[in-house]
PDB file of C-alpha atoms and ligand atoms in Angstrom:
ATOM      1  CA  UNK Z 248      61.140 -34.864   3.326  1.00 42.00           C
ATOM      2  CA  UNK Z 249      60.482 -33.113   0.026  1.00 48.00           C
ATOM      3  CA  UNK Z 250      57.236 -31.251  -0.415  1.00 54.00           C
ATOM      4  CA  UNK Z 251      55.268 -32.935  -3.205  1.00 66.00           C
ATOM      5  CA  UNK Z 252      55.637 -31.153  -6.548  1.00 81.00           C
ATOM      6  CA  UNK Z 253      52.922 -28.664  -7.445  1.00 90.00           C
ATOM      7  CA  UNK Z 254      50.155 -29.734  -9.810  1.00 94.00           C
ATOM      8  CA  UNK Z 255      50.931 -26.542 -11.776  1.00 95.00           C
ATOM      9  CA  UNK Z 256      51.391 -25.317 -14.414  1.00 96.00           C
ATOM     10  CA  UNK Z 257      47.952 -25.809 -15.882  1.00 97.00           C
ATOM     11  CA  UNK Z 258      47.953 -26.039 -19.668  1.00 97.00           C
ATOM     12  CA  UNK Z 259      44.604 -25.107 -21.184  1.00 98.00           C
ATOM     13  CA  UNK Z 260      44.594 -26.568 -24.695  1.00 97.00           C
ATOM     14  CA  UNK Z 261      41.925 -25.421 -27.150  1.00 98.00           C
ATOM     15  CA  UNK Z 262      39.231 -25.566 -24.485  1.00 98.00           C
ATOM     16  CA  UNK Z 263      35.676 -25.244 -25.752  1.00 98.00           C
ATOM     17  CA  UNK Z 264      32.273 -25.505 -24.110  1.00 98.00           C
ATOM     18  CA  UNK Z 265      29.094 -25.780 -26.078  1.00 98.00           C
ATOM     19  CA  UNK Z 266      25.573 -25.868 -24.623  1.00 97.00           C
ATOM     20  CA  UNK Z 267      22.158 -25.487 -26.210  1.00 95.00           C
ATOM     21  CA  UNK Z 268      23.713 -25.009 -29.635  1.00 96.00           C
ATOM     22  CA  UNK Z 269      25.826 -22.042 -28.460  1.00 97.00           C
ATOM     23  CA  UNK Z 270      29.604 -22.056 -28.362  1.00 98.00           C
ATOM     24  CA  UNK Z 271      30.137 -20.416 -24.959  1.00 98.00           C
ATOM     25  CA  UNK Z 272      33.894 -20.931 -24.800  1.00 98.00           C
ATOM     26  CA  UNK Z 273      35.703 -21.010 -28.088  1.00 98.00           C
ATOM     27  CA  UNK Z 274      39.096 -22.699 -28.378  1.00 98.00           C
ATOM     28  CA  UNK Z 275      40.728 -21.110 -25.311  1.00 98.00           C
ATOM     29  CA  UNK Z 276      44.437 -21.832 -24.887  1.00 98.00           C
ATOM     30  CA  UNK Z 277      46.631 -20.504 -22.070  1.00 98.00           C
ATOM     31  CA  UNK Z 278      49.174 -21.667 -19.530  1.00 98.00           C
ATOM     32  CA  UNK Z 279      48.600 -20.829 -15.865  1.00 98.00           C
ATOM     33  CA  UNK Z 280      51.929 -20.806 -14.065  1.00 97.00           C
ATOM     34  CA  UNK Z 281      52.617 -20.934 -10.341  1.00 96.00           C
ATOM     35  CA  UNK Z 282      53.550 -17.724  -8.564  1.00 95.00           C
ATOM     36  CA  UNK Z 283      51.635 -15.260 -10.724  1.00 97.00           C
ATOM     37  CA  UNK Z 284      48.289 -13.882  -9.618  1.00 98.00           C
ATOM     38  CA  UNK Z 285      46.047 -14.282 -12.650  1.00 98.00           C
ATOM     39  CA  UNK Z 286      42.933 -12.106 -12.929  1.00 98.00           C
ATOM     40  CA  UNK Z 287      40.326 -12.919 -15.572  1.00 98.00           C
ATOM     41  CA  UNK Z 288      38.522  -9.845 -16.890  1.00 98.00           C
ATOM     42  CA  UNK Z 289      35.775  -9.414 -19.443  1.00 98.00           C
ATOM     43  CA  UNK Z 290      32.203  -8.240 -19.875  1.00 97.00           C
ATOM     44  CA  UNK Z 291      29.134 -10.054 -18.504  1.00 96.00           C
ATOM     45  CA  UNK Z 292      28.606 -13.351 -20.266  1.00 97.00           C
ATOM     46  CA  UNK Z 293      32.172 -13.512 -21.614  1.00 98.00           C
ATOM     47  CA  UNK Z 294      32.698 -16.985 -20.150  1.00 98.00           C
ATOM     48  CA  UNK Z 295      34.835 -16.137 -17.101  1.00 98.00           C
ATOM     49  CA  UNK Z 296      32.881 -18.244 -14.602  1.00 97.00           C
ATOM     50  CA  UNK Z 297      32.627 -21.068 -17.128  1.00 98.00           C
ATOM     51  CA  UNK Z 298      36.386 -21.069 -17.596  1.00 98.00           C
ATOM     52  CA  UNK Z 299      36.971 -21.239 -13.826  1.00 98.00           C
ATOM     53  CA  UNK Z 300      34.440 -24.063 -13.427  1.00 97.00           C
ATOM     54  CA  UNK Z 301      36.030 -26.032 -16.247  1.00 98.00           C
ATOM     55  CA  UNK Z 302      39.525 -25.546 -14.795  1.00 97.00           C
ATOM     56  CA  UNK Z 303      38.299 -26.671 -11.360  1.00 96.00           C
ATOM     57  CA  UNK Z 304      36.692 -29.775 -12.864  1.00 95.00           C
ATOM     58  CA  UNK Z 305      33.078 -28.845 -12.063  1.00 95.00           C
ATOM     59  CA  UNK Z 306      32.187 -29.080 -15.736  1.00 97.00           C
ATOM     60  CA  UNK Z 307      33.593 -31.222 -18.536  1.00 97.00           C
ATOM     61  CA  UNK Z 308      34.739 -29.431 -21.707  1.00 98.00           C
ATOM     62  CA  UNK Z 309      33.042 -30.336 -24.976  1.00 98.00           C
ATOM     63  CA  UNK Z 310      36.327 -29.711 -26.809  1.00 98.00           C
ATOM     64  CA  UNK Z 311      40.019 -29.430 -25.991  1.00 98.00           C
ATOM     65  CA  UNK Z 312      41.692 -30.513 -22.784  1.00 95.00           C
ATOM     66  CA  UNK Z 313      43.317 -29.480 -19.520  1.00 95.00           C
ATOM     67  CA  UNK Z 314      46.783 -30.769 -18.734  1.00 94.00           C
ATOM     68  CA  UNK Z 315      48.140 -30.368 -15.222  1.00 94.00           C
ATOM     69  CA  UNK Z 316      51.917 -30.287 -14.497  1.00 90.00           C
ATOM     70  CA  UNK Z 317      54.401 -32.894 -15.521  1.00 74.00           C
ATOM     71  CA  UNK Z 318      53.857 -35.138 -12.501  1.00 69.00           C
ATOM     72  CA  UNK Z 319      50.091 -35.411 -12.649  1.00 72.00           C
ATOM     73  CA  UNK Z 320      49.546 -37.825 -15.508  1.00 76.00           C
ATOM     74  CA  UNK Z 321      46.451 -39.797 -14.642  1.00 75.00           C
ATOM     75  CA  UNK Z 322      46.534 -38.782 -10.970  1.00 83.00           C
ATOM     76  CA  UNK Z 323      43.085 -37.177 -10.922  1.00 85.00           C
ATOM     77  CA  UNK Z 324      42.664 -37.578  -7.183  1.00 86.00           C
ATOM     78  CA  UNK Z 325      45.811 -35.571  -6.484  1.00 87.00           C
ATOM     79  CA  UNK Z 326      44.794 -32.879  -8.971  1.00 91.00           C
ATOM     80  CA  UNK Z 327      41.394 -32.611  -7.275  1.00 90.00           C
ATOM     81  CA  UNK Z 328      42.820 -32.417  -3.764  1.00 91.00           C
ATOM     82  CA  UNK Z 329      45.421 -29.776  -4.571  1.00 94.00           C
ATOM     83  CA  UNK Z 330      42.926 -27.119  -5.703  1.00 95.00           C
ATOM     84  CA  UNK Z 331      40.137 -25.111  -4.107  1.00 96.00           C
ATOM     85  CA  UNK Z 332      37.455 -22.691  -5.288  1.00 96.00           C
ATOM     86  CA  UNK Z 333      35.628 -19.806  -3.644  1.00 96.00           C
ATOM     87  CA  UNK Z 334      32.394 -18.592  -5.201  1.00 92.00           C
ATOM     88  CA  UNK Z 335      30.644 -15.226  -5.217  1.00 88.00           C
ATOM     89  CA  UNK Z 336      28.096 -16.668  -2.792  1.00 88.00           C
ATOM     90  CA  UNK Z 337      29.978 -18.920  -0.399  1.00 91.00           C
ATOM     91  CA  UNK Z 338      28.829 -22.517  -0.132  1.00 91.00           C
ATOM     92  CA  UNK Z 339      28.821 -23.287   3.595  1.00 96.00           C
ATOM     93  CA  UNK Z 340      27.539 -26.185   5.675  1.00 97.00           C
ATOM     94  CA  UNK Z 341      24.871 -25.881   8.371  1.00 97.00           C
ATOM     95  CA  UNK Z 342      27.499 -26.153  11.060  1.00 97.00           C
ATOM     96  CA  UNK Z 343      29.645 -23.812  13.095  1.00 98.00           C
ATOM     97  CA  UNK Z 344      32.312 -21.746  11.370  1.00 98.00           C
ATOM     98  CA  UNK Z 345      34.958 -23.981  12.955  1.00 98.00           C
ATOM     99  CA  UNK Z 346      33.217 -27.196  11.866  1.00 98.00           C
ATOM    100  CA  UNK Z 347      33.042 -25.961   8.274  1.00 98.00           C
ATOM    101  CA  UNK Z 348      36.833 -26.028   8.241  1.00 98.00           C
ATOM    102  CA  UNK Z 349      37.418 -29.183  10.306  1.00 98.00           C
ATOM    103  CA  UNK Z 350      34.992 -31.027   8.021  1.00 98.00           C
ATOM    104  CA  UNK Z 351      36.912 -29.956   4.919  1.00 97.00           C
ATOM    105  CA  UNK Z 352      40.162 -31.050   6.583  1.00 97.00           C
ATOM    106  CA  UNK Z 353      38.627 -34.430   7.483  1.00 97.00           C
ATOM    107  CA  UNK Z 354      37.651 -34.940   3.842  1.00 94.00           C
ATOM    108  CA  UNK Z 355      41.292 -34.304   2.923  1.00 92.00           C
ATOM    109  CA  UNK Z 356      42.384 -36.988   5.407  1.00 93.00           C
ATOM    110  CA  UNK Z 357      43.911 -34.729   8.080  1.00 96.00           C
ATOM    111  CA  UNK Z 358      44.146 -36.699  11.353  1.00 96.00           C
ATOM    112  CA  UNK Z 359      43.690 -36.793  14.263  1.00 98.00           C
ATOM    113  CA  UNK Z 360      40.752 -34.565  15.176  1.00 97.00           C
ATOM    114  CA  UNK Z 361      42.910 -32.443  17.502  1.00 98.00           C
ATOM    115  CA  UNK Z 362      45.123 -31.525  14.551  1.00 98.00           C
ATOM    116  CA  UNK Z 363      42.082 -30.589  12.453  1.00 98.00           C
ATOM    117  CA  UNK Z 364      40.769 -28.336  15.216  1.00 98.00           C
ATOM    118  CA  UNK Z 365      44.163 -26.672  15.715  1.00 98.00           C
ATOM    119  CA  UNK Z 366      44.586 -26.028  11.979  1.00 98.00           C
ATOM    120  CA  UNK Z 367      41.011 -24.764  11.648  1.00 98.00           C
ATOM    121  CA  UNK Z 368      41.435 -22.384  14.586  1.00 98.00           C
ATOM    122  CA  UNK Z 369      44.664 -21.081  13.065  1.00 97.00           C
ATOM    123  CA  UNK Z 370      42.890 -20.480   9.748  1.00 96.00           C
ATOM    124  CA  UNK Z 371      40.056 -18.585  11.481  1.00 97.00           C
ATOM    125  CA  UNK Z 372      42.624 -16.551  13.398  1.00 95.00           C
ATOM    126  CA  UNK Z 373      44.411 -15.543  10.173  1.00 90.00           C
ATOM    127  CA  UNK Z 374      41.170 -14.066   8.836  1.00 90.00           C
ATOM    128  CA  UNK Z 375      40.138 -12.378  12.062  1.00 91.00           C
ATOM    129  CA  UNK Z 376      37.294 -14.835  12.608  1.00 96.00           C
ATOM    130  CA  UNK Z 377      38.483 -16.503  15.829  1.00 97.00           C
ATOM    131  CA  UNK Z 378      35.723 -14.906  17.954  1.00 98.00           C
ATOM    132  CA  UNK Z 379      33.100 -16.367  15.602  1.00 98.00           C
ATOM    133  CA  UNK Z 380      34.406 -19.951  15.638  1.00 98.00           C
ATOM    134  CA  UNK Z 381      31.400 -21.489  17.375  1.00 98.00           C
ATOM    135  CA  UNK Z 382      28.760 -19.434  15.558  1.00 98.00           C
ATOM    136  CA  UNK Z 383      26.604 -21.187  12.926  1.00 98.00           C
ATOM    137  CA  UNK Z 384      28.113 -20.360   9.547  1.00 98.00           C
ATOM    138  CA  UNK Z 385      24.682 -19.530   8.085  1.00 95.00           C
ATOM    139  CA  UNK Z 386      24.117 -16.595  10.463  1.00 97.00           C
ATOM    140  CA  UNK Z 387      27.418 -14.895   9.623  1.00 97.00           C
ATOM    141  CA  UNK Z 388      27.227 -11.711   7.536  1.00 94.00           C
ATOM    142  CA  UNK Z 389      28.061 -11.884   3.837  1.00 91.00           C
ATOM    143  CA  UNK Z 390      31.562 -10.520   4.405  1.00 90.00           C
ATOM    144  CA  UNK Z 391      32.190 -12.914   7.295  1.00 94.00           C
ATOM    145  CA  UNK Z 392      30.933 -15.852   5.231  1.00 95.00           C
ATOM    146  CA  UNK Z 393      33.261 -14.919   2.400  1.00 93.00           C
ATOM    147  CA  UNK Z 394      36.205 -14.709   4.805  1.00 94.00           C
ATOM    148  CA  UNK Z 395      35.183 -18.098   6.236  1.00 96.00           C
ATOM    149  CA  UNK Z 396      35.150 -19.592   2.733  1.00 96.00           C
ATOM    150  CA  UNK Z 397      38.651 -18.174   2.236  1.00 95.00           C
ATOM    151  CA  UNK Z 398      39.817 -19.455   5.624  1.00 96.00           C
ATOM    152  CA  UNK Z 399      38.568 -22.925   4.676  1.00 97.00           C
ATOM    153  CA  UNK Z 400      40.282 -22.798   1.285  1.00 96.00           C
ATOM    154  CA  UNK Z 401      43.525 -21.554   2.871  1.00 95.00           C
ATOM    155  CA  UNK Z 402      43.447 -24.303   5.520  1.00 96.00           C
ATOM    156  CA  UNK Z 403      43.682 -26.819   2.683  1.00 95.00           C
ATOM    157  CA  UNK Z 404      46.925 -25.179   1.409  1.00 94.00           C
ATOM    158  CA  UNK Z 405      46.001 -25.764  -2.226  1.00 96.00           C
ATOM    159  CA  UNK Z 406      48.471 -25.328  -5.080  1.00 96.00           C
ATOM    160  CA  UNK Z 407      45.839 -23.235  -6.851  1.00 97.00           C
ATOM    161  CA  UNK Z 408      42.820 -21.294  -5.616  1.00 98.00           C
ATOM    162  CA  UNK Z 409      40.079 -20.256  -8.043  1.00 98.00           C
ATOM    163  CA  UNK Z 410      37.977 -17.293  -6.934  1.00 98.00           C
ATOM    164  CA  UNK Z 411      34.864 -16.207  -8.838  1.00 97.00           C
ATOM    165  CA  UNK Z 412      34.033 -12.587  -7.973  1.00 96.00           C
ATOM    166  CA  UNK Z 413      34.815 -13.094  -4.291  1.00 94.00           C
ATOM    167  CA  UNK Z 414      33.994  -9.493  -3.354  1.00 94.00           C
ATOM    168  CA  UNK Z 415      30.984  -8.807  -5.580  1.00 92.00           C
ATOM    169  CA  UNK Z 416      28.528  -8.484  -2.679  1.00 83.00           C
ATOM    170  CA  UNK Z 417      30.796  -6.906  -0.101  1.00 88.00           C
ATOM    171  CA  UNK Z 418      31.205  -3.383   1.221  1.00 90.00           C
ATOM    172  CA  UNK Z 419      34.585  -1.661   0.704  1.00 92.00           C
ATOM    173  CA  UNK Z 420      36.004  -2.680   4.106  1.00 90.00           C
ATOM    174  CA  UNK Z 421      34.992  -6.321   3.693  1.00 88.00           C
ATOM    175  CA  UNK Z 422      36.379  -6.277   0.136  1.00 92.00           C
ATOM    176  CA  UNK Z 423      39.718  -5.025   1.414  1.00 93.00           C
ATOM    177  CA  UNK Z 424      39.744  -7.769   4.070  1.00 90.00           C
ATOM    178  CA  UNK Z 425      39.196 -10.355   1.342  1.00 92.00           C
ATOM    179  CA  UNK Z 426      41.906  -8.767  -0.812  1.00 95.00           C
ATOM    180  CA  UNK Z 427      44.328  -8.892   2.121  1.00 94.00           C
ATOM    181  CA  UNK Z 428      43.494 -12.578   2.608  1.00 93.00           C
ATOM    182  CA  UNK Z 429      44.041 -13.267  -1.097  1.00 95.00           C
ATOM    183  CA  UNK Z 430      47.430 -11.518  -0.877  1.00 96.00           C
ATOM    184  CA  UNK Z 431      48.386 -13.583   2.162  1.00 93.00           C
ATOM    185  CA  UNK Z 432      47.313 -16.846   0.518  1.00 95.00           C
ATOM    186  CA  UNK Z 433      49.382 -15.879  -2.527  1.00 97.00           C
ATOM    187  CA  UNK Z 434      52.369 -15.039  -0.305  1.00 96.00           C
ATOM    188  CA  UNK Z 435      52.021 -18.473   1.323  1.00 93.00           C
ATOM    189  CA  UNK Z 436      52.597 -20.079  -2.079  1.00 95.00           C
ATOM    190  CA  UNK Z 437      49.134 -20.669  -3.555  1.00 97.00           C
ATOM    191  CA  UNK Z 438      48.514 -19.714  -7.168  1.00 98.00           C
ATOM    192  CA  UNK Z 439      45.581 -17.271  -7.401  1.00 98.00           C
ATOM    193  CA  UNK Z 440      43.184 -17.322 -10.361  1.00 98.00           C
ATOM    194  CA  UNK Z 441      40.276 -14.942  -9.902  1.00 98.00           C
ATOM    195  CA  UNK Z 442      37.585 -13.006 -11.710  1.00 98.00           C
ATOM    196  CA  UNK Z 443      36.412  -9.561 -10.700  1.00 97.00           C
ATOM    197  CA  UNK Z 444      34.436  -6.652 -12.107  1.00 96.00           C
ATOM    198  CA  UNK Z 445      36.324  -4.269  -9.838  1.00 96.00           C
ATOM    199  CA  UNK Z 446      39.087  -2.828 -12.017  1.00 97.00           C
ATOM    200  CA  UNK Z 447      40.725  -1.149  -9.009  1.00 96.00           C
ATOM    201  CA  UNK Z 448      40.951  -4.539  -7.382  1.00 97.00           C
ATOM    202  CA  UNK Z 449      42.373  -6.067 -10.564  1.00 98.00           C
ATOM    203  CA  UNK Z 450      45.052  -3.354 -10.645  1.00 97.00           C
ATOM    204  CA  UNK Z 451      45.913  -3.992  -7.004  1.00 97.00           C
ATOM    205  CA  UNK Z 452      46.024  -7.777  -7.184  1.00 97.00           C
ATOM    206  CA  UNK Z 453      46.897  -8.927 -10.681  1.00 98.00           C
ATOM    207  CA  UNK Z 454      50.269  -9.964 -12.042  1.00 98.00           C
ATOM    208  CA  UNK Z 455      48.709 -10.983 -15.348  1.00 98.00           C
ATOM    209  CA  UNK Z 456      45.342 -10.495 -17.004  1.00 98.00           C
ATOM    210  CA  UNK Z 457      43.372 -12.961 -19.080  1.00 98.00           C
ATOM    211  CA  UNK Z 458      40.852 -10.946 -21.097  1.00 98.00           C
ATOM    212  CA  UNK Z 459      37.823 -12.891 -22.319  1.00 98.00           C
ATOM    213  CA  UNK Z 460      35.188 -11.563 -24.665  1.00 98.00           C
ATOM    214  CA  UNK Z 461      32.370 -13.496 -26.316  1.00 97.00           C
ATOM    215  CA  UNK Z 462      33.826 -16.836 -25.207  1.00 98.00           C
ATOM    216  CA  UNK Z 463      37.232 -16.129 -26.739  1.00 98.00           C
ATOM    217  CA  UNK Z 464      40.493 -15.386 -24.954  1.00 98.00           C
ATOM    218  CA  UNK Z 465      41.701 -12.157 -26.536  1.00 98.00           C
ATOM    219  CA  UNK Z 466      44.669 -11.415 -24.286  1.00 98.00           C
ATOM    220  CA  UNK Z 467      46.997 -13.005 -21.754  1.00 98.00           C
ATOM    221  CA  UNK Z 468      49.050  -9.979 -20.804  1.00 97.00           C
ATOM    222  CA  UNK Z 469      51.169  -8.768 -17.862  1.00 98.00           C
ATOM    223  CA  UNK Z 470      48.885  -6.576 -15.744  1.00 98.00           C
ATOM    224  CA  UNK Z 471      50.949  -3.398 -16.088  1.00 96.00           C
ATOM    225  CA  UNK Z 472      50.890  -3.712 -19.886  1.00 97.00           C
ATOM    226  CA  UNK Z 473      47.203  -4.546 -20.000  1.00 98.00           C
ATOM    227  CA  UNK Z 474      46.103  -1.482 -18.072  1.00 97.00           C
ATOM    228  CA  UNK Z 475      48.591   0.816 -19.774  1.00 96.00           C
ATOM    229  CA  UNK Z 476      48.395  -0.422 -23.354  1.00 95.00           C
ATOM    230  CA  UNK Z 477      45.880  -3.215 -24.018  1.00 96.00           C
ATOM    231  CA  UNK Z 478      46.612  -5.058 -27.250  1.00 96.00           C
ATOM    232  CA  UNK Z 479      43.063  -5.445 -28.508  1.00 96.00           C
ATOM    233  CA  UNK Z 480      40.417  -2.801 -29.279  1.00 97.00           C
ATOM    234  CA  UNK Z 481      37.898  -4.861 -27.258  1.00 97.00           C
ATOM    235  CA  UNK Z 482      40.067  -4.629 -24.131  1.00 98.00           C
ATOM    236  CA  UNK Z 483      40.653  -0.913 -24.680  1.00 97.00           C
ATOM    237  CA  UNK Z 484      36.886  -0.349 -24.966  1.00 97.00           C
ATOM    238  CA  UNK Z 485      36.255  -2.499 -21.878  1.00 97.00           C
ATOM    239  CA  UNK Z 486      38.751  -0.424 -19.874  1.00 97.00           C
ATOM    240  CA  UNK Z 487      37.007   2.766 -21.025  1.00 96.00           C
ATOM    241  CA  UNK Z 488      33.771   1.357 -19.607  1.00 95.00           C
ATOM    242  CA  UNK Z 489      32.120   0.862 -22.976  1.00 93.00           C
ATOM    243  CA  UNK Z 490      29.799  -2.037 -23.761  1.00 86.00           C
ATOM    244  CA  UNK Z 491      31.699  -4.769 -25.603  1.00 88.00           C
ATOM    245  CA  UNK Z 492      31.067  -8.410 -26.441  1.00 76.00           C
TER     246      UNK Z 492
HETATM  247  N1  ATP H 225      25.895 -24.797 -17.920  1.00 88.88           N
HETATM  248  C1  ATP H 225      25.525 -23.882 -18.838  1.00 88.88           C
HETATM  249  N2  ATP H 225      24.651 -24.215 -19.821  1.00 88.88           N
HETATM  250  C2  ATP H 225      24.286 -23.305 -20.768  1.00 88.88           C
HETATM  251  N3  ATP H 225      24.733 -22.036 -20.800  1.00 88.88           N
HETATM  252  C3  ATP H 225      25.585 -21.657 -19.856  1.00 88.88           C
HETATM  253  C4  ATP H 225      26.027 -22.542 -18.812  1.00 88.88           C
HETATM  254  N4  ATP H 225      26.869 -21.866 -18.011  1.00 88.88           N
HETATM  255  C5  ATP H 225      26.949 -20.620 -18.529  1.00 88.88           C
HETATM  256  N5  ATP H 225      26.199 -20.490 -19.629  1.00 88.88           N
HETATM  257  C6  ATP H 225      26.118 -19.281 -20.499  1.00 88.88           C
HETATM  258  O1  ATP H 225      27.449 -19.034 -20.931  1.00 88.88           O
HETATM  259  C7  ATP H 225      27.720 -17.653 -21.035  1.00 88.88           C
HETATM  260  C8  ATP H 225      28.934 -17.306 -20.190  1.00 88.88           C
HETATM  261  O2  ATP H 225      28.583 -17.423 -18.822  1.00 88.88           O
HETATM  262  P1  ATP H 225      29.584 -17.076 -17.647  1.00 88.88           P
HETATM  263  O3  ATP H 225      28.811 -17.292 -16.385  1.00 88.88           O
HETATM  264  O4  ATP H 225      30.843 -17.817 -17.787  1.00 88.88           O
HETATM  265  O5  ATP H 225      29.850 -15.521 -17.893  1.00 88.88           O
HETATM  266  P2  ATP H 225      30.761 -14.543 -17.043  1.00 88.88           P
HETATM  267  O6  ATP H 225      31.846 -14.049 -17.932  1.00 88.88           O
HETATM  268  O7  ATP H 225      31.149 -15.186 -15.775  1.00 88.88           O
HETATM  269  O8  ATP H 225      29.735 -13.338 -16.811  1.00 88.88           O
HETATM  270  P3  ATP H 225      29.466 -12.428 -15.495  1.00 88.88           P
HETATM  271  O9  ATP H 225      30.440 -11.297 -15.596  1.00 88.88           O
HETATM  272  O10 ATP H 225      28.057 -11.929 -15.711  1.00 88.88           O
HETATM  273  O11 ATP H 225      29.629 -13.284 -14.283  1.00 88.88           O
HETATM  274  C9  ATP H 225      26.450 -16.952 -20.584  1.00 88.88           C
HETATM  275  O12 ATP H 225      25.754 -16.562 -21.737  1.00 88.88           O
HETATM  276  C10 ATP H 225      25.683 -18.022 -19.809  1.00 88.88           C
HETATM  277  O13 ATP H 225      24.295 -17.811 -19.915  1.00 88.88           O
HETATM  278 MG1   MG H 226      30.650 -14.904 -13.817  1.00 88.88          MG
END
């Protein structure tokens, strides 16, 4: 049996988002291809989270459009099911760590229950959370909750995973654990699209950089080029740690 074709690439065509009379995203165009780890950088308020939320379908653009791969025309359900998002503060259910994952698998139609439990336990194992399987998710530490959110996203084997500052509240060891999980999810074939304010992390993880400033996409550049020789003065100033935007 053939694996179903990926929903990628994602074509972002002139995407805009206006609210309260302000143009918060201004005519953003880019193509997000499978395989590359894409890191979105930019100063506070640049529109990074907005762009992720629009791509994930949590918000509707006020201008422009998103087009998913060639085989997705009109198949919104498939597009929705083949992507996942992890937020800075994980959104978890008042259930055990294990049940947070089995529930997500049930929503995706994985049957029977024994298969859901086996897949959820495997996902917890991959993130070193097996001993915490029966613990209520809400009592886990911040780093454990973030790893649980990643385990849940990974269990769904999405074509694309959006991550909005997944390590912003974590200590260095927990951040590295999350980075290792992101690497493993990437190696398993999921496209990574993430934001971070940690430039060291961006250097370690990124294949390409999208640089946003003031709601505009100023660069889509291979990571090595971006850090070595950014094309725009705004990006150069941002990398020097100066206030821009
Ligand atoms: N739903 C909304 N309605 C109105 N304004 C919004 C909405 N969402 C975001 N904004 C505004 O849009 C701008 C961009 O916000 P966004 O959260 O995308 O920034 P960001 O690049 O993620 O910044 P940070 O680095 O601080 O996370 C901000 O000025 C924010 O106040
Ligand atoms: Mg943000």
